Coordinates of C-alpha atoms in Angstrom, one line a residue:
M19 CA -189.3 7.0 89.8
G20 CA -186.2 8.4 88.2
S21 CA -182.6 7.7 88.9
R22 CA -180.1 10.6 89.6
A23 CA -176.7 9.0 89.4
H24 CA -174.5 10.8 86.9
S25 CA -173.1 7.5 85.7
W26 CA -173.3 8.9 82.2
L27 CA -170.6 11.4 83.1
V28 CA -168.3 9.0 84.9
G29 CA -166.2 7.0 82.4
T30 CA -165.3 3.3 83.0
A31 CA -163.7 0.8 80.7
F32 CA -166.0 -1.4 78.6
D33 CA -165.9 -4.0 75.8
D34 CA -167.5 -2.5 72.7
S35 CA -167.6 -6.0 71.1
A36 CA -170.0 -7.2 73.7
I37 CA -172.4 -4.4 72.8
D38 CA -171.9 -5.0 69.1
D39 CA -172.7 -8.7 69.6
A40 CA -175.8 -7.9 71.7
V41 CA -177.2 -5.4 69.2
A42 CA -176.5 -7.9 66.3
D43 CA -178.5 -10.5 68.2
L44 CA -181.3 -8.1 68.6
V45 CA -181.3 -7.1 64.9
A46 CA -181.9 -10.8 64.2
G47 CA -184.3 -11.1 67.1
E48 CA -186.5 -8.3 65.7
K49 CA -187.5 -10.7 62.8
T50 CA -188.4 -13.3 65.4
W51 CA -190.5 -10.8 67.3
A52 CA -192.4 -9.7 64.2
H53 CA -193.4 -13.3 63.7
T54 CA -194.4 -13.9 67.3
P55 CA -198.2 -14.0 67.5
L56 CA -200.3 -12.3 70.2
R57 CA -201.1 -15.7 71.9
R58 CA -197.4 -16.5 72.2
R59 CA -196.6 -12.9 73.4
R60 CA -199.2 -13.4 76.2
E61 CA -197.6 -16.7 77.1
L62 CA -194.3 -15.0 77.5
L63 CA -195.8 -12.5 79.9
D64 CA -197.3 -15.4 81.9
D65 CA -194.0 -17.1 82.1
I66 CA -192.2 -13.9 83.2
H67 CA -194.9 -13.5 85.9
T68 CA -194.3 -17.0 87.2
R69 CA -190.5 -16.5 87.2
T70 CA -190.9 -13.2 89.0
G71 CA -192.7 -14.9 91.8
R72 CA -190.2 -17.7 91.9
F73 CA -187.1 -15.4 92.1
S74 CA -188.7 -12.6 94.2
H75 CA -186.8 -13.4 97.4
E76 CA -183.5 -13.3 95.4
W77 CA -184.6 -10.0 94.0
V78 CA -185.3 -8.4 97.4
R79 CA -182.1 -9.8 98.9
A80 CA -180.0 -8.2 96.1
A81 CA -181.9 -4.9 96.5
R82 CA -181.5 -5.0 100.3
T83 CA -177.8 -5.4 99.8
I84 CA -177.6 -2.5 97.4
K85 CA -179.3 -0.2 99.8
G86 CA -177.7 -1.4 103.0
L87 CA -180.9 -2.4 104.7
D88 CA -180.9 -4.6 107.8
P89 CA -182.7 -7.9 106.9
D90 CA -185.1 -7.3 109.8
S91 CA -185.9 -3.7 109.0
P92 CA -189.5 -2.8 108.1
L93 CA -188.0 -0.7 105.4
V94 CA -187.3 -3.9 103.4
G95 CA -191.0 -3.7 102.6
E96 CA -190.2 -0.9 100.2
E97 CA -188.1 -3.4 98.2
W98 CA -190.9 -5.9 97.9
M99 CA -193.5 -3.3 97.0
S100 CA -191.3 -1.3 94.5
G101 CA -189.4 -4.4 93.1
P102 CA -191.0 -7.7 92.2
M103 CA -194.5 -6.6 93.1
P104 CA -195.0 -4.0 90.3
L105 CA -193.6 -6.4 87.7
L106 CA -196.1 -9.1 88.9
Q107 CA -198.9 -6.6 88.5
A108 CA -197.7 -5.4 85.1
T109 CA -197.3 -8.8 83.6
A110 CA -200.8 -9.8 84.7
A111 CA -202.4 -6.6 83.4
L112 CA -200.5 -6.8 80.1
S113 CA -201.5 -10.4 79.7
A114 CA -205.2 -9.4 80.1
T115 CA -204.7 -6.8 77.4
L116 CA -203.1 -9.3 75.0
T117 CA -205.9 -11.8 75.7
A118 CA -208.4 -9.2 74.6
L119 CA -206.4 -8.3 71.5
A120 CA -205.9 -11.9 70.5
A121 CA -209.7 -12.4 70.6
G122 CA -210.2 -9.4 68.4
R123 CA -211.5 -7.2 71.2
S124 CA -210.4 -3.8 72.5
P125 CA -208.6 -3.9 75.9
L126 CA -211.3 -1.4 77.0
D127 CA -214.3 -3.6 76.1
G128 CA -216.3 -4.0 79.3
V129 CA -214.6 -1.0 80.9
A130 CA -217.1 1.8 81.7
L131 CA -215.4 5.0 80.4
A132 CA -216.3 8.2 82.2
E133 CA -216.0 11.9 81.7
A134 CA -213.3 14.1 83.2
P135 CA -213.3 17.9 83.4
G136 CA -212.6 19.7 80.2
E137 CA -214.5 17.3 78.0
R138 CA -211.9 14.6 78.5
V139 CA -212.4 10.8 78.5
A140 CA -211.4 9.2 81.8
V141 CA -210.4 5.5 81.8
P142 CA -210.9 3.9 85.2
I143 CA -207.8 2.0 86.4
L144 CA -208.4 1.5 90.1
P145 CA -210.3 -0.4 91.4
L146 CA -210.9 -2.9 88.6
D147 CA -211.5 -6.1 90.5
R148 CA -212.5 -7.4 93.9
Y149 CA -208.9 -7.7 95.0
D150 CA -208.3 -4.0 94.2
R151 CA -211.3 -3.1 96.3
L152 CA -210.0 -5.2 99.2
L153 CA -206.3 -4.4 99.1
L154 CA -206.6 -0.7 98.1
S155 CA -209.9 0.1 99.7
G156 CA -210.7 3.8 99.5
F157 CA -208.3 4.5 96.5
H158 CA -209.5 5.3 93.0
G159 CA -207.7 6.2 89.8
E160 CA -208.3 7.3 86.3
V161 CA -206.2 7.9 83.2
W162 CA -207.3 11.1 81.5
L163 CA -206.9 11.2 77.7
R164 CA -206.1 14.4 75.9
P165 CA -209.0 16.8 75.1
G166 CA -210.8 16.0 71.9
V167 CA -210.3 12.2 72.1
D168 CA -213.7 10.5 72.3
A169 CA -214.6 7.2 73.8
D170 CA -214.9 5.3 70.5
T171 CA -211.4 6.5 69.4
A172 CA -210.0 5.5 72.8
R173 CA -211.3 2.0 72.4
R174 CA -210.2 1.7 68.8
R175 CA -206.6 2.9 69.5
A176 CA -206.1 0.9 72.7
G177 CA -203.4 -1.7 72.1
L178 CA -200.8 0.6 70.4
A179 CA -198.2 -1.5 68.5
Q180 CA -200.0 -4.8 69.4
L181 CA -202.8 -3.8 67.1
D182 CA -200.4 -5.0 64.3
P183 CA -197.6 -6.9 66.0
T184 CA -195.9 -7.7 62.6
V185 CA -194.8 -4.0 62.3
T186 CA -191.7 -3.8 64.6
G187 CA -189.8 -0.7 65.6
G188 CA -186.2 -1.8 65.5
V189 CA -183.7 -2.0 68.4
G190 CA -184.5 0.1 71.5
A191 CA -181.7 1.0 74.0
I192 CA -182.8 1.5 77.6
L193 CA -180.5 3.2 80.1
G194 CA -181.9 1.8 83.4
A195 CA -182.6 3.6 86.6
G196 CA -180.5 3.0 89.8
N197 CA -183.0 3.8 92.5
I198 CA -186.2 1.8 92.1
T199 CA -185.4 -1.8 91.0
S200 CA -188.6 -2.4 89.0
I201 CA -188.0 0.5 86.7
P202 CA -185.7 -1.3 84.2
P203 CA -188.0 -4.4 83.9
L204 CA -191.1 -2.3 83.5
D205 CA -189.4 -0.2 80.8
V206 CA -188.4 -3.4 79.0
L207 CA -192.0 -4.6 78.8
Y208 CA -193.2 -1.2 77.6
E209 CA -190.6 -1.1 74.8
L210 CA -191.5 -4.6 73.6
Y211 CA -195.3 -4.4 73.9
A212 CA -196.2 -0.7 73.5
H213 CA -193.7 0.0 70.7
N214 CA -192.7 -3.5 69.3
R215 CA -189.0 -2.7 69.8
V216 CA -186.6 -5.4 70.8
V217 CA -184.5 -4.2 73.7
A218 CA -180.9 -3.7 74.8
L219 CA -181.1 -2.9 78.5
K220 CA -178.0 -1.3 80.1
L221 CA -178.2 -1.5 83.8
N222 CA -177.2 1.4 86.0
P223 CA -174.0 0.3 87.8
I224 CA -175.8 0.6 91.1
T225 CA -178.1 -2.2 90.2
D226 CA -175.4 -4.6 88.8
P227 CA -176.1 -7.0 91.7
L228 CA -179.5 -7.6 90.1
Y229 CA -178.0 -8.7 86.8
T230 CA -178.4 -12.4 87.5
V231 CA -181.9 -12.0 88.9
F232 CA -183.0 -10.1 85.8
E233 CA -181.5 -12.8 83.6
M234 CA -183.5 -15.5 85.4
V235 CA -186.7 -13.5 85.4
F236 CA -186.4 -12.6 81.7
A237 CA -184.9 -15.8 80.4
P238 CA -187.8 -16.4 78.0
L239 CA -187.2 -13.1 76.2
I240 CA -183.4 -13.6 76.3
E241 CA -183.8 -17.1 74.7
L242 CA -186.1 -15.7 72.1
G243 CA -183.4 -13.2 71.1
V244 CA -185.5 -10.0 71.8
L245 CA -183.7 -8.9 75.0
R246 CA -180.1 -8.4 75.9
I247 CA -179.0 -7.1 79.4
L248 CA -175.7 -5.2 79.5
T249 CA -173.6 -3.6 82.2
G250 CA -171.1 -0.8 82.2
G251 CA -170.7 2.8 83.0
A252 CA -170.8 6.0 81.0
E253 CA -168.7 4.9 78.1
A254 CA -170.8 1.8 77.6
G255 CA -174.0 3.8 77.7
G256 CA -172.6 6.3 75.2
Y257 CA -171.5 3.6 72.8
L258 CA -174.9 1.9 73.0
V259 CA -177.1 4.9 72.4
Q260 CA -174.9 6.0 69.4
H261 CA -174.8 2.6 67.9
A262 CA -175.8 2.7 64.2
D263 CA -178.3 -0.2 64.7
V264 CA -180.1 1.3 67.6
A265 CA -183.3 3.0 66.5
H266 CA -184.6 4.6 69.7
V267 CA -183.4 5.5 73.2
H268 CA -185.3 5.5 76.5
M269 CA -183.7 6.7 79.7
T270 CA -184.6 7.3 83.4
G271 CA -182.4 9.9 85.1
S272 CA -181.9 13.6 85.6
M273 CA -182.3 16.5 83.2
R274 CA -178.6 17.0 83.3
T275 CA -177.9 13.4 82.2
H276 CA -180.5 13.6 79.5
D277 CA -179.0 16.8 78.1
A278 CA -175.5 15.2 78.1
I279 CA -176.8 12.3 76.1
V280 CA -178.8 14.5 73.6
W281 CA -176.5 17.5 73.2
G282 CA -173.1 16.2 74.2
P283 CA -170.5 17.8 76.4
E284 CA -170.9 21.2 74.8
G285 CA -174.5 21.3 75.8
K286 CA -177.2 23.1 73.8
S287 CA -174.8 25.8 72.7
G288 CA -173.7 23.5 69.9
G289 CA -177.0 24.1 68.1
Q290 CA -177.7 20.6 66.9
P291 CA -178.3 17.5 69.0
L292 CA -175.5 15.0 69.2
L293 CA -178.1 12.2 69.4
D294 CA -179.5 11.5 65.9
K295 CA -182.4 9.3 66.9
P296 CA -185.6 9.7 69.0
I297 CA -185.4 9.6 72.8
T298 CA -188.1 9.2 75.4
S299 CA -187.4 9.8 79.1
E300 CA -188.6 10.0 82.7
L301 CA -186.6 12.7 84.5
G302 CA -188.3 13.6 87.7
G303 CA -188.2 17.2 89.0
V304 CA -189.2 19.1 92.1
S305 CA -192.5 17.6 93.2
P306 CA -194.9 19.8 95.2
T307 CA -197.5 18.9 97.8
I308 CA -200.3 21.4 98.1
V309 CA -202.0 21.4 101.6
V310 CA -205.4 23.0 101.3
P311 CA -206.4 24.7 104.6
G312 CA -209.3 23.4 106.5
E313 CA -210.5 22.4 110.0
W314 CA -208.5 19.3 110.9
D315 CA -208.4 17.5 114.2
G316 CA -205.2 16.5 115.9
A317 CA -205.2 12.9 114.4
D318 CA -205.6 14.4 110.9
L319 CA -202.7 16.8 111.4
R320 CA -200.5 13.9 112.7
Y321 CA -201.5 11.4 109.9
Q322 CA -201.0 13.9 107.0
A323 CA -197.6 15.0 108.4
E324 CA -196.6 11.3 108.4
H325 CA -198.0 11.1 104.9
I326 CA -195.8 14.0 103.7
A327 CA -192.7 12.6 105.5
T328 CA -193.3 9.4 103.6
Q329 CA -193.6 11.3 100.3
R330 CA -190.1 12.8 101.0
L331 CA -188.3 9.9 102.8
H332 CA -189.5 6.8 101.0
N333 CA -186.5 5.0 99.6
G334 CA -184.3 7.5 101.5
G335 CA -185.6 10.4 99.4
Y336 CA -184.2 8.9 96.1
N337 CA -187.5 9.0 94.2
C338 CA -188.3 11.2 91.2
V339 CA -191.7 12.0 92.8
A340 CA -190.4 12.5 96.3
T341 CA -192.1 15.7 97.6
Q342 CA -189.6 18.5 97.8
A343 CA -191.8 21.6 98.3
V344 CA -194.8 21.8 100.7
V345 CA -197.2 24.6 99.8
L346 CA -199.2 26.0 102.7
S347 CA -201.5 28.9 103.4
A348 CA -199.8 31.5 105.6
E349 CA -203.3 32.3 106.9
W350 CA -204.2 28.8 108.0
P351 CA -204.8 28.8 111.7
Q352 CA -203.5 25.3 112.1
K353 CA -200.3 25.9 110.1
D354 CA -197.9 26.0 113.0
R355 CA -199.4 22.8 114.6
F356 CA -199.1 21.1 111.2
L357 CA -195.5 22.1 110.8
A358 CA -194.7 20.9 114.3
E359 CA -196.2 17.5 113.4
L360 CA -194.3 17.5 110.1
R361 CA -191.0 18.3 111.9
D362 CA -191.7 15.5 114.4
A363 CA -192.5 12.9 111.6
I364 CA -189.3 13.7 109.8
E365 CA -187.3 13.4 113.0
R366 CA -188.9 10.1 113.9
A367 CA -188.6 8.4 110.6
P368 CA -186.3 5.3 110.7
R369 CA -182.6 5.6 110.3
R370 CA -181.2 4.5 107.0
R371 CA -178.0 4.7 105.0
A372 CA -177.6 7.4 102.3
Y373 CA -176.9 4.7 99.6
Y374 CA -177.4 6.8 96.5
P375 CA -174.2 8.3 95.1
G376 CA -173.8 12.0 95.7
S377 CA -176.5 12.3 98.3
D378 CA -174.3 13.9 100.9
D379 CA -173.0 16.4 98.4
R380 CA -176.5 17.4 97.4
V381 CA -177.5 17.9 101.0
A382 CA -174.4 20.0 101.5
A383 CA -175.3 22.1 98.5
A384 CA -178.8 22.7 99.9
L385 CA -177.2 23.8 103.2
D386 CA -175.0 26.2 101.4
S387 CA -178.1 27.8 99.9
Y388 CA -180.1 27.6 103.1
P389 CA -177.8 27.7 106.1
D390 CA -180.7 28.2 108.5
A391 CA -182.3 24.9 107.5
E392 CA -183.3 22.6 110.4
R393 CA -181.2 19.4 110.5
L394 CA -183.4 16.5 111.5
G395 CA -183.3 12.8 111.9
P396 CA -181.0 10.3 113.7
D397 CA -178.0 11.5 111.8
H398 CA -179.2 15.1 111.3
G399 CA -179.0 14.5 107.6
R400 CA -182.6 15.5 106.8
L401 CA -183.2 19.2 106.0
L402 CA -186.4 21.1 106.5
V403 CA -186.2 24.6 105.0
Q404 CA -189.0 26.9 106.0
N405 CA -190.1 30.4 104.7
L406 CA -188.9 29.7 101.2
P407 CA -189.1 32.5 98.7
T408 CA -192.0 31.9 96.2
S409 CA -189.7 32.2 93.1
A410 CA -186.1 32.3 92.0
T411 CA -184.8 30.0 94.7
P412 CA -182.7 26.9 94.2
L413 CA -185.0 24.5 96.1
L414 CA -187.8 25.1 93.5
R415 CA -185.5 24.8 90.5
T416 CA -183.1 22.0 91.6
E417 CA -184.1 18.4 92.2
Y418 CA -181.9 17.5 95.2
F419 CA -182.7 13.8 95.1
S420 CA -181.9 13.5 98.8
P421 CA -183.8 14.1 102.0
V422 CA -184.3 17.9 101.6
L423 CA -187.8 19.4 102.1
G424 CA -188.9 23.0 101.7
V425 CA -192.0 24.9 102.9
V426 CA -193.6 27.7 100.9
E427 CA -196.3 29.9 102.4
L428 CA -198.8 31.7 100.2
P429 CA -200.8 34.6 101.7
Y430 CA -204.3 33.4 100.7
T431 CA -207.1 31.3 102.1
G432 CA -209.9 29.1 100.9
G433 CA -210.5 28.7 97.2
E434 CA -208.2 31.6 96.4
F435 CA -205.3 29.8 98.1
L436 CA -206.0 26.6 96.0
Q437 CA -206.0 28.5 92.7
R438 CA -202.9 30.5 93.6
A439 CA -201.2 27.3 94.7
V440 CA -202.0 25.6 91.4
D441 CA -200.5 28.6 89.6
F442 CA -197.4 28.4 91.8
A443 CA -197.0 24.6 91.1
N444 CA -197.4 25.2 87.4
D445 CA -195.2 28.2 87.0
E446 CA -192.5 28.3 89.7
V447 CA -191.6 24.6 90.3
I448 CA -189.4 22.8 87.8
G449 CA -190.7 19.5 86.4
T450 CA -194.2 18.1 85.6
L451 CA -194.0 14.5 86.7
G452 CA -196.1 14.5 89.9
V453 CA -198.0 16.7 92.3
N454 CA -200.0 15.9 95.5
V455 CA -203.0 17.7 96.9
I456 CA -204.1 17.1 100.5
A457 CA -207.6 18.4 101.4
H458 CA -210.2 17.7 104.0
P459 CA -213.3 16.0 102.4
G460 CA -215.5 18.9 103.8
T461 CA -213.2 21.4 102.1
I462 CA -213.4 19.5 98.8
K463 CA -217.2 19.4 99.1
R464 CA -217.4 23.1 99.9
L465 CA -215.2 24.1 97.0
G466 CA -217.1 21.9 94.6
T467 CA -216.4 22.6 90.9
A468 CA -213.7 25.0 91.9
F469 CA -211.7 22.0 93.3
D470 CA -212.3 20.0 90.2
R471 CA -211.2 22.9 88.1
A472 CA -208.0 23.2 90.1
I473 CA -207.2 19.6 89.5
E474 CA -207.8 20.0 85.8
R475 CA -205.5 23.1 85.7
L476 CA -202.5 21.2 87.2
R477 CA -200.0 20.5 84.4
Y478 CA -198.6 17.2 85.8
G479 CA -198.5 13.7 84.5
A480 CA -199.5 12.2 87.8
I481 CA -201.9 13.9 90.3
A482 CA -202.7 12.5 93.7
V483 CA -205.5 13.8 95.9
N484 CA -205.1 12.7 99.5
A485 CA -202.7 10.1 98.2
W486 CA -199.1 10.0 97.0
T487 CA -198.2 9.9 93.3
G488 CA -196.0 6.9 94.2
L489 CA -199.2 5.0 94.0
V490 CA -199.5 5.9 90.3
F491 CA -196.2 4.2 89.7
L492 CA -197.4 1.1 91.5
T493 CA -200.7 0.9 89.5
P494 CA -200.0 -1.1 86.3
R495 CA -202.7 0.4 84.1
A496 CA -201.8 4.0 85.1
S497 CA -199.7 6.1 82.8
W498 CA -196.3 7.2 84.2
G499 CA -194.4 10.1 82.7
A500 CA -194.3 13.9 82.4
Y501 CA -197.2 16.1 81.4
P502 CA -197.2 16.1 77.5
G503 CA -195.6 18.8 75.5
H504 CA -192.0 18.9 76.5
T505 CA -189.2 19.1 73.9
L506 CA -185.5 18.4 73.7
D507 CA -184.8 22.1 74.2
D508 CA -186.9 22.2 77.4
V509 CA -187.3 18.6 78.5
Q510 CA -188.4 19.2 82.2
S511 CA -189.6 15.8 83.4
G512 CA -189.2 14.0 80.1
I513 CA -191.0 12.9 77.0
G514 CA -193.4 10.0 76.7
V515 CA -195.0 7.6 79.1
V516 CA -194.5 4.0 80.3
H517 CA -196.5 1.4 82.3
N518 CA -200.0 2.0 80.8
A519 CA -201.0 -1.7 80.6
F520 CA -204.2 -0.9 78.7
L521 CA -201.8 0.4 76.0
L522 CA -203.8 3.6 75.7
D523 CA -203.1 6.2 73.0
D524 CA -203.4 9.9 73.6
V525 CA -202.6 9.8 77.3
E526 CA -202.5 13.1 79.2
R527 CA -202.3 12.2 82.9
T528 CA -203.3 9.9 85.6
V529 CA -205.3 11.1 88.6
V530 CA -205.6 9.0 91.8
R531 CA -207.6 9.8 95.0
G532 CA -207.3 8.3 98.4
P533 CA -208.9 8.5 101.8
F534 CA -208.2 11.6 103.9
R535 CA -208.2 9.4 107.1
P536 CA -207.1 5.8 107.7
S537 CA -209.2 3.2 109.3
P538 CA -211.0 3.1 111.8
R539 CA -211.4 6.9 111.8
S540 CA -212.3 6.8 108.1
L541 CA -215.2 4.4 108.7
L542 CA -216.5 6.5 111.5
R543 CA -216.6 9.5 109.1
G544 CA -218.1 7.8 106.1
E545 CA -214.9 7.0 104.1
L546 CA -214.6 3.4 102.9
A547 CA -210.9 2.7 103.8
L548 CA -209.9 -0.4 105.6
S549 CA -206.2 0.1 106.1
P550 CA -205.0 1.7 109.4
K551 CA -201.8 2.9 107.6
P552 CA -200.8 2.3 103.9
P553 CA -197.9 -0.2 103.9
W554 CA -195.6 2.2 101.9
F555 CA -195.6 4.7 104.9
V556 CA -192.0 4.9 106.2
D557 CA -193.1 4.3 109.8
N558 CA -195.3 1.3 109.1
A559 CA -194.1 -1.3 111.6
T560 CA -195.1 -4.4 109.5
A561 CA -194.2 -3.1 106.1
A562 CA -191.6 -5.8 105.4
A563 CA -194.1 -8.7 106.2
T564 CA -197.0 -6.9 104.4
G565 CA -194.9 -6.2 101.4
R566 CA -193.7 -9.8 101.1
M567 CA -197.3 -11.1 101.6
L568 CA -198.6 -8.7 98.9
T569 CA -195.9 -9.9 96.5
E570 CA -196.7 -13.5 97.2
F571 CA -200.4 -12.8 96.8
Y572 CA -199.9 -11.1 93.4
A573 CA -197.7 -14.0 92.3
T574 CA -200.5 -16.6 93.0
A575 CA -203.8 -14.8 93.3
N576 CA -204.6 -17.3 96.0
P577 CA -207.3 -15.9 98.3
A578 CA -206.2 -18.2 101.1
R579 CA -203.3 -15.8 101.6
L580 CA -205.6 -12.8 102.3
P581 CA -206.3 -13.4 106.0
G582 CA -202.6 -13.3 107.0
L583 CA -202.1 -10.4 104.7
F584 CA -204.9 -8.4 106.3
L585 CA -203.7 -9.2 109.8
S586 CA -200.2 -8.0 108.9
A587 CA -201.6 -4.8 107.3
F588 CA -203.9 -4.0 110.3
R589 CA -200.9 -4.4 112.7
G590 CA -198.9 -1.8 110.7

């Protein structure tokens, strides 16, 4: 969930000899990695899993310090659920993949592949076991492969570089994110296991307080000589990515930072990229949420308004898939009531510090463009911009990476609204990382294949129906990245994917679906959802305790922890 600090553009002093030494260690370590068998690679994952659980409290303490969160704030739950918890899930999922490969099996053996619209293969990723069904009841997810890839090919290619672990890919440089603390560790695992590249990870300066935690968590890889963790600012990053012995670069950040790395200070006008090696990236964008008109009751209106407030304000708004544009039907009879609930949800969301560099400046820039925007929240620092133009307006072309939310109204109803909204999201909004669609179950049923076709036509790497694409980030076997097809000349939300613990080839997108209503209303209406409010909602009163308990459960898989976890979740 991409970082937006322009640390690349802010020079700081650095020691190039430290980078040279680290890269030299990795050049030697590549040979070690090539001779590390699958069984040992799985053991390393299991060791990292154990160490992540052991040091999770130190991890969250450092993250809380970075973000200025009160120790007793429910918002600390975000740091549990987007910090150590995803790494625990990823190491367990990758370990299962390595176990299958070491036994000569495909990671997809025993997985019932399905069909997705457009003659695609769908790989189920959620739920996969009884704990998924309990902890994420009502949520479902699939990875869709590109058209033309059949089930046999999917099974045969699953495993990527681990199908022949002796063929390594050189030294990979990772420029880490500064917003979500699990991003750099997850990127390290993907470079090592999906691509067989040993890794030089340069932390974003914002996350330097996590340096020691990451050293402790990844000690087995550091001791093996296949990982080095570096600090420093722009100059250090520039030296690292241009290093002669670095074969590949992966970064999380903004399009602006990406283009500075690839094209240099002169930009694309120079003609030839400054970077002479491959680069993959996750760059965010302007994420839309499409609200399909229907007949909702008052509780539905309130809950989905809180849902969208969370999509914008989780982590203070500093997420690459934070909703920035809400797309509504101008003809929806309940539109005004919904907007009133949305305004109230944004106003009531907990106070928090604007910890991410440049946030206030970006809010000010949005105010310059939209002086009539409503200023909401305890500090009046959250902007709600209504009646946006449907094209050629800054909010649809600029990722503000701050608590700025716009509303676009399209003059259509029913199925026509949905199809026009899909066109709008595809053509008018910059970026292709994530899109959300909220629709009443009765509306989905009434639209039938037209709804399925609309989901298929969305050109996004993550699609969430009655859920938030942040859940895709948290699901270890989901793919995470832009819709395929971007180039260095028009990079949009980036190139390539990460996470993807099945190590699937030919990935196109991940689609998740959630319950329209929480429990108990969901149970009364035939939806199997046990949670009264997902723990990632910004107004969940027990998010800190639930996040900690979830992390502790994923560290041990001890079912004795479940009763306390459920009690905390139900009180949220």
